[in-house]
Amino acid sequence: MSGFSLFLSVVEGLAAGLEVTVLVTLASLAFATGVGFLLALVRQFTAIRVVNLAIDAYCEILCNVPALTHLFILYFGLASIGVRLTSIAAAILGLGLIGAAITSSIFRAGFASLPKGQAEASLAAGLTPLQTIFEILTPQAMRIALPALGNYAVQLLKDTSVVSAIAAPEIMFFARSMVTSSFQTTMIYATAAALYLLLSLPLMQVTRFLERRYGRLKG
Protein backbone atom coordinates (compact mmCIF):
# COMPACT_ATOMS: atom_id res chain seq x y z
CA MET A 1 0.00 0.00 0.00
CA SER A 2 1.41 3.41 -1.00
CA GLY A 3 1.89 6.16 1.53
CA PHE A 4 -1.04 8.18 0.18
CA SER A 5 -3.34 5.17 0.13
CA LEU A 6 -2.36 4.40 3.69
CA PHE A 7 -3.10 7.98 4.69
CA LEU A 8 -6.55 7.82 3.08
CA SER A 9 -7.32 4.59 4.91
CA VAL A 10 -6.27 6.22 8.19
CA VAL A 11 -8.50 9.23 7.54
CA GLU A 12 -11.41 6.95 6.66
CA GLY A 13 -10.89 4.91 9.80
CA LEU A 14 -10.69 7.93 12.10
CA ALA A 15 -13.66 9.60 10.42
CA ALA A 16 -15.80 6.84 11.89
CA GLY A 17 -15.31 8.52 15.26
CA LEU A 18 -16.18 12.05 14.14
CA GLU A 19 -19.91 11.68 14.73
CA VAL A 20 -19.47 10.49 18.30
CA THR A 21 -16.88 13.17 19.02
CA VAL A 22 -19.25 15.90 17.86
CA LEU A 23 -22.23 14.30 19.63
CA VAL A 24 -20.41 14.01 22.96
CA THR A 25 -19.12 17.58 22.65
CA LEU A 26 -22.48 19.16 21.85
CA ALA A 27 -24.53 17.10 24.30
CA SER A 28 -22.16 17.56 27.23
CA LEU A 29 -21.82 21.27 26.39
CA ALA A 30 -25.61 21.70 26.47
CA PHE A 31 -25.83 19.78 29.75
CA ALA A 32 -22.96 21.72 31.30
CA THR A 33 -24.33 25.09 30.22
CA GLY A 34 -27.85 24.43 31.49
CA VAL A 35 -26.90 22.91 34.82
CA GLY A 36 -24.03 25.35 35.34
CA PHE A 37 -26.35 28.31 34.79
CA LEU A 38 -28.84 26.96 37.34
CA LEU A 39 -26.05 26.38 39.87
CA ALA A 40 -24.76 29.92 39.31
CA LEU A 41 -28.23 31.40 39.80
CA VAL A 42 -28.78 29.54 43.05
CA ARG A 43 -25.28 30.32 44.34
CA GLN A 44 -25.47 33.99 43.38
CA PHE A 45 -28.96 34.80 44.60
CA THR A 46 -29.60 32.35 47.45
CA ALA A 47 -28.58 33.09 51.01
CA ILE A 48 -29.16 29.55 52.30
CA ARG A 49 -25.76 28.58 53.67
CA VAL A 50 -26.19 24.82 53.38
CA VAL A 51 -27.19 25.09 49.71
CA ASN A 52 -24.27 27.37 48.91
CA LEU A 53 -21.82 25.09 50.70
CA ALA A 54 -23.17 22.10 48.76
CA ILE A 55 -22.70 23.91 45.44
CA ASP A 56 -19.19 25.00 46.41
CA ALA A 57 -18.31 21.43 47.41
CA TYR A 58 -19.71 20.09 44.13
CA CYS A 59 -17.62 22.53 42.10
CA GLU A 60 -14.45 21.81 44.06
CA ILE A 61 -14.79 18.05 43.77
CA LEU A 62 -15.73 18.00 40.09
CA CYS A 63 -13.01 20.48 39.08
CA ASN A 64 -10.17 19.00 41.12
CA VAL A 65 -10.60 15.27 40.53
CA PRO A 66 -9.32 13.85 37.20
CA ALA A 67 -12.01 13.45 34.57
CA LEU A 68 -11.13 9.79 34.09
CA THR A 69 -12.05 9.11 37.70
CA HIS A 70 -15.58 10.42 37.17
CA LEU A 71 -15.92 8.51 33.91
CA PHE A 72 -14.80 5.24 35.52
CA ILE A 73 -17.25 5.72 38.40
CA LEU A 74 -20.14 6.35 36.01
CA TYR A 75 -19.28 3.57 33.57
CA PHE A 76 -17.74 0.84 35.71
CA GLY A 77 -18.81 1.82 39.23
CA LEU A 78 -22.52 2.15 38.49
CA ALA A 79 -22.46 -1.08 36.49
CA SER A 80 -21.22 -2.91 39.59
CA ILE A 81 -24.46 -1.99 41.39
CA GLY A 82 -26.69 -2.81 38.45
CA VAL A 83 -26.94 0.63 36.81
CA ARG A 84 -25.56 0.23 33.31
CA LEU A 85 -24.87 3.22 31.09
CA THR A 86 -23.63 3.01 27.53
CA SER A 87 -20.14 4.37 27.01
CA ILE A 88 -21.54 7.36 25.13
CA ALA A 89 -24.11 8.13 27.84
CA ALA A 90 -21.44 7.88 30.54
CA ALA A 91 -19.17 10.15 28.50
CA ILE A 92 -21.87 12.81 28.06
CA LEU A 93 -22.94 12.64 31.69
CA GLY A 94 -19.39 12.65 33.03
CA LEU A 95 -18.12 15.54 30.93
CA GLY A 96 -21.42 17.36 31.46
CA LEU A 97 -21.20 17.13 35.25
CA ILE A 98 -17.60 18.35 35.21
CA GLY A 99 -18.52 21.10 32.78
CA ALA A 100 -21.41 22.25 34.97
CA ALA A 101 -18.92 23.06 37.72
CA ILE A 102 -16.77 25.01 35.25
CA THR A 103 -19.62 26.92 33.60
CA SER A 104 -21.11 27.70 37.00
CA SER A 105 -17.96 29.64 37.83
CA ILE A 106 -18.09 31.36 34.44
CA PHE A 107 -21.68 32.50 34.93
CA ARG A 108 -21.03 33.60 38.50
CA ALA A 109 -18.14 35.73 37.29
CA GLY A 110 -20.52 37.29 34.76
CA PHE A 111 -23.04 38.18 37.45
CA ALA A 112 -20.32 39.43 39.80
CA SER A 113 -18.95 41.81 37.16
CA LEU A 114 -22.24 43.71 36.88
CA PRO A 115 -22.59 47.06 38.70
CA LYS A 116 -23.99 46.37 42.15
CA GLY A 117 -26.53 49.16 41.93
CA GLN A 118 -28.43 47.64 39.02
CA ALA A 119 -30.44 45.22 41.12
CA GLU A 120 -31.40 47.89 43.63
CA ALA A 121 -32.37 50.30 40.86
CA SER A 122 -34.51 47.67 39.14
CA LEU A 123 -36.31 46.80 42.36
CA ALA A 124 -36.84 50.48 43.11
CA ALA A 125 -38.36 50.89 39.64
CA GLY A 126 -41.03 48.34 40.53
CA LEU A 127 -39.63 45.14 39.03
CA THR A 128 -40.00 41.94 41.01
CA PRO A 129 -36.88 40.06 42.13
CA LEU A 130 -37.43 37.44 39.41
CA GLN A 131 -37.89 40.12 36.74
CA THR A 132 -34.71 41.80 37.93
CA ILE A 133 -32.74 38.56 37.72
CA PHE A 134 -34.04 37.28 34.39
CA GLU A 135 -34.80 40.48 32.48
CA ILE A 136 -32.05 42.81 33.69
CA LEU A 137 -29.11 40.90 35.14
CA THR A 138 -29.08 37.58 33.27
CA PRO A 139 -28.89 38.98 29.69
CA GLN A 140 -25.89 41.12 30.64
CA ALA A 141 -24.17 38.33 32.55
CA MET A 142 -24.68 35.95 29.62
CA ARG A 143 -23.05 38.35 27.17
CA ILE A 144 -20.08 38.79 29.48
CA ALA A 145 -19.78 35.01 29.92
CA LEU A 146 -19.91 34.16 26.20
CA PRO A 147 -16.16 34.47 25.45
CA ALA A 148 -15.25 32.25 28.41
CA LEU A 149 -17.93 29.76 27.38
CA GLY A 150 -16.40 29.69 23.90
CA ASN A 151 -13.00 28.88 25.36
CA TYR A 152 -14.57 26.14 27.46
CA ALA A 153 -16.25 24.65 24.36
CA VAL A 154 -12.88 24.41 22.61
CA GLN A 155 -11.32 22.75 25.64
CA LEU A 156 -14.27 20.37 25.93
CA LEU A 157 -13.86 19.25 22.34
CA LYS A 158 -10.25 18.32 23.06
CA ASP A 159 -11.20 16.65 26.34
CA THR A 160 -13.52 14.23 24.54
CA SER A 161 -10.39 12.25 23.71
CA VAL A 162 -10.36 10.87 27.27
CA VAL A 163 -13.69 9.07 26.81
CA SER A 164 -11.94 6.47 24.67
CA ALA A 165 -10.83 5.03 28.03
CA ILE A 166 -14.40 3.80 28.58
CA ALA A 167 -14.67 2.53 24.99
CA ALA A 168 -16.71 5.44 23.64
CA PRO A 169 -16.12 5.15 19.87
CA GLU A 170 -14.77 8.64 19.19
CA ILE A 171 -11.69 9.69 17.22
CA MET A 172 -9.06 8.62 19.74
CA PHE A 173 -10.74 5.25 20.29
CA PHE A 174 -10.35 4.42 16.61
CA ALA A 175 -6.82 5.86 16.58
CA ARG A 176 -5.73 3.50 19.35
CA SER A 177 -7.40 0.55 17.67
CA MET A 178 -5.65 1.30 14.37
CA VAL A 179 -2.26 1.73 16.04
CA THR A 180 -2.66 -1.68 17.68
CA SER A 181 -3.38 -3.36 14.36
CA SER A 182 -1.09 -1.42 11.99
CA PHE A 183 1.66 0.08 14.19
CA GLN A 184 1.58 3.28 12.08
CA THR A 185 1.75 5.31 15.28
CA THR A 186 3.02 8.64 13.98
CA MET A 187 0.73 8.87 10.96
CA ILE A 188 -2.37 7.80 12.86
CA TYR A 189 -1.94 10.12 15.83
CA ALA A 190 -0.86 13.01 13.61
CA THR A 191 -4.00 12.53 11.52
CA ALA A 192 -6.12 12.37 14.68
CA ALA A 193 -4.53 15.62 15.85
CA ALA A 194 -5.35 17.22 12.48
CA LEU A 195 -9.00 16.16 12.79
CA TYR A 196 -9.26 17.68 16.27
CA LEU A 197 -7.68 20.85 14.91
CA LEU A 198 -10.16 21.03 12.03
CA LEU A 199 -13.01 20.69 14.50
CA SER A 200 -11.51 23.24 16.89
CA LEU A 201 -10.71 25.99 14.39
CA PRO A 202 -14.33 27.12 13.80
CA LEU A 203 -14.93 27.20 17.56
CA MET A 204 -11.76 29.20 18.06
CA GLN A 205 -12.85 31.74 15.45
CA VAL A 206 -16.26 32.11 17.09
CA THR A 207 -14.57 32.55 20.47
CA ARG A 208 -12.29 35.29 19.14
CA PHE A 209 -15.30 37.05 17.64
CA LEU A 210 -17.13 36.89 20.98
CA GLU A 211 -14.07 38.20 22.80
CA ARG A 212 -13.83 41.17 20.44
CA ARG A 213 -17.54 41.91 20.62
CA TYR A 214 -18.33 41.28 24.27
CA GLY A 215 -14.98 41.34 26.05
CA ARG A 216 -15.23 45.07 26.57
CA LEU A 217 -18.39 44.59 28.64
CA LYS A 218 -16.30 43.26 31.50
CA GLY A 219 -15.06 46.73 32.12
XYZ file of C-alpha atoms in Angstrom:
219
model
C 0.000 0.000 0.000
C 1.413 3.408 -1.001
C 1.892 6.164 1.533
C -1.043 8.183 0.178
C -3.343 5.167 0.129
C -2.358 4.399 3.695
C -3.096 7.983 4.686
C -6.549 7.819 3.083
C -7.322 4.588 4.913
C -6.272 6.215 8.187
C -8.504 9.230 7.540
C -11.408 6.955 6.662
C -10.890 4.911 9.803
C -10.687 7.931 12.095
C -13.661 9.602 10.423
C -15.798 6.838 11.894
C -15.315 8.522 15.264
C -16.181 12.049 14.137
C -19.911 11.683 14.728
C -19.473 10.486 18.296
C -16.877 13.174 19.023
C -19.255 15.899 17.855
C -22.230 14.296 19.629
C -20.413 14.014 22.959
C -19.115 17.580 22.653
C -22.481 19.165 21.852
C -24.529 17.097 24.300
C -22.159 17.559 27.226
C -21.824 21.271 26.386
C -25.609 21.698 26.468
C -25.829 19.775 29.747
C -22.959 21.720 31.304
C -24.330 25.089 30.221
C -27.850 24.427 31.485
C -26.898 22.907 34.824
C -24.034 25.349 35.336
C -26.347 28.312 34.789
C -28.837 26.964 37.341
C -26.050 26.383 39.867
C -24.763 29.915 39.311
C -28.227 31.403 39.796
C -28.780 29.537 43.048
C -25.280 30.318 44.338
C -25.470 33.990 43.384
C -28.959 34.798 44.602
C -29.601 32.354 47.448
C -28.582 33.093 51.015
C -29.161 29.551 52.296
C -25.760 28.585 53.669
C -26.186 24.821 53.380
C -27.185 25.090 49.712
C -24.269 27.370 48.910
C -21.818 25.087 50.698
C -23.170 22.102 48.765
C -22.703 23.906 45.441
C -19.188 25.000 46.407
C -18.308 21.430 47.408
C -19.708 20.087 44.134
C -17.622 22.528 42.096
C -14.451 21.814 44.065
C -14.793 18.049 43.766
C -15.729 17.999 40.089
C -13.014 20.478 39.077
C -10.172 19.001 41.117
C -10.601 15.267 40.533
C -9.318 13.851 37.205
C -12.011 13.454 34.569
C -11.131 9.789 34.092
C -12.048 9.109 37.705
C -15.578 10.416 37.172
C -15.918 8.512 33.911
C -14.803 5.243 35.518
C -17.251 5.725 38.400
C -20.137 6.347 36.012
C -19.281 3.571 33.567
C -17.739 0.842 35.715
C -18.814 1.821 39.226
C -22.520 2.154 38.486
C -22.456 -1.085 36.488
C -21.216 -2.908 39.592
C -24.455 -1.985 41.386
C -26.689 -2.806 38.447
C -26.943 0.626 36.809
C -25.561 0.233 33.307
C -24.866 3.218 31.088
C -23.628 3.015 27.532
C -20.136 4.367 27.012
C -21.538 7.363 25.131
C -24.110 8.128 27.836
C -21.440 7.877 30.539
C -19.170 10.155 28.499
C -21.866 12.808 28.055
C -22.942 12.644 31.689
C -19.395 12.653 33.035
C -18.125 15.536 30.929
C -21.424 17.358 31.463
C -21.195 17.127 35.251
C -17.602 18.348 35.212
C -18.523 21.099 32.777
C -21.407 22.247 34.974
C -18.918 23.061 37.722
C -16.773 25.005 35.249
C -19.617 26.924 33.601
C -21.114 27.699 37.002
C -17.961 29.644 37.834
C -18.090 31.360 34.443
C -21.684 32.505 34.934
C -21.031 33.601 38.505
C -18.142 35.731 37.287
C -20.516 37.292 34.763
C -23.038 38.177 37.454
C -20.319 39.431 39.803
C -18.950 41.811 37.165
C -22.241 43.715 36.882
C -22.590 47.055 38.699
C -23.987 46.371 42.154
C -26.525 49.164 41.933
C -28.428 47.644 39.023
C -30.440 45.224 41.125
C -31.397 47.894 43.630
C -32.369 50.299 40.863
C -34.514 47.674 39.143
C -36.308 46.803 42.363
C -36.835 50.480 43.114
C -38.358 50.890 39.644
C -41.032 48.343 40.528
C -39.631 45.139 39.030
C -40.003 41.941 41.011
C -36.876 40.055 42.133
C -37.431 37.435 39.406
C -37.888 40.117 36.741
C -34.711 41.802 37.933
C -32.738 38.559 37.722
C -34.036 37.276 34.393
C -34.799 40.476 32.482
C -32.052 42.814 33.695
C -29.114 40.902 35.144
C -29.084 37.581 33.272
C -28.892 38.977 29.691
C -25.892 41.118 30.637
C -24.168 38.326 32.549
C -24.684 35.948 29.623
C -23.052 38.351 27.169
C -20.082 38.788 29.480
C -19.784 35.014 29.922
C -19.914 34.164 26.203
C -16.164 34.473 25.448
C -15.250 32.250 28.406
C -17.927 29.759 27.380
C -16.403 29.689 23.902
C -12.996 28.881 25.360
C -14.565 26.144 27.458
C -16.249 24.648 24.365
C -12.876 24.414 22.605
C -11.320 22.746 25.641
C -14.271 20.368 25.935
C -13.857 19.248 22.337
C -10.251 18.315 23.060
C -11.197 16.646 26.340
C -13.515 14.230 24.544
C -10.385 12.250 23.711
C -10.358 10.866 27.270
C -13.686 9.071 26.809
C -11.943 6.468 24.672
C -10.833 5.033 28.030
C -14.404 3.805 28.583
C -14.674 2.532 24.991
C -16.711 5.442 23.643
C -16.115 5.151 19.873
C -14.770 8.637 19.193
C -11.694 9.692 17.216
C -9.062 8.622 19.744
C -10.743 5.254 20.291
C -10.350 4.424 16.611
C -6.819 5.858 16.583
C -5.735 3.504 19.355
C -7.396 0.549 17.668
C -5.653 1.304 14.370
C -2.263 1.728 16.040
C -2.662 -1.676 17.678
C -3.379 -3.359 14.357
C -1.088 -1.418 11.990
C 1.658 0.080 14.193
C 1.582 3.278 12.083
C 1.755 5.306 15.279
C 3.016 8.641 13.982
C 0.730 8.866 10.964
C -2.370 7.804 12.862
C -1.941 10.118 15.833
C -0.863 13.015 13.609
C -4.002 12.525 11.520
C -6.124 12.373 14.679
C -4.533 15.624 15.845
C -5.346 17.217 12.480
C -8.996 16.160 12.789
C -9.256 17.676 16.270
C -7.680 20.851 14.909
C -10.156 21.027 12.031
C -13.012 20.689 14.503
C -11.509 23.237 16.892
C -10.711 25.989 14.390
C -14.330 27.117 13.799
C -14.930 27.202 17.559
C -11.756 29.203 18.061
C -12.852 31.738 15.447
C -16.260 32.110 17.091
C -14.572 32.550 20.474
C -12.290 35.290 19.145
C -15.304 37.052 17.635
C -17.126 36.886 20.975
C -14.065 38.203 22.798
C -13.834 41.171 20.435
C -17.539 41.909 20.618
C -18.331 41.275 24.268
C -14.976 41.335 26.046
C -15.227 45.071 26.574
C -18.394 44.594 28.641
C -16.302 43.259 31.498
C -15.059 46.729 32.125
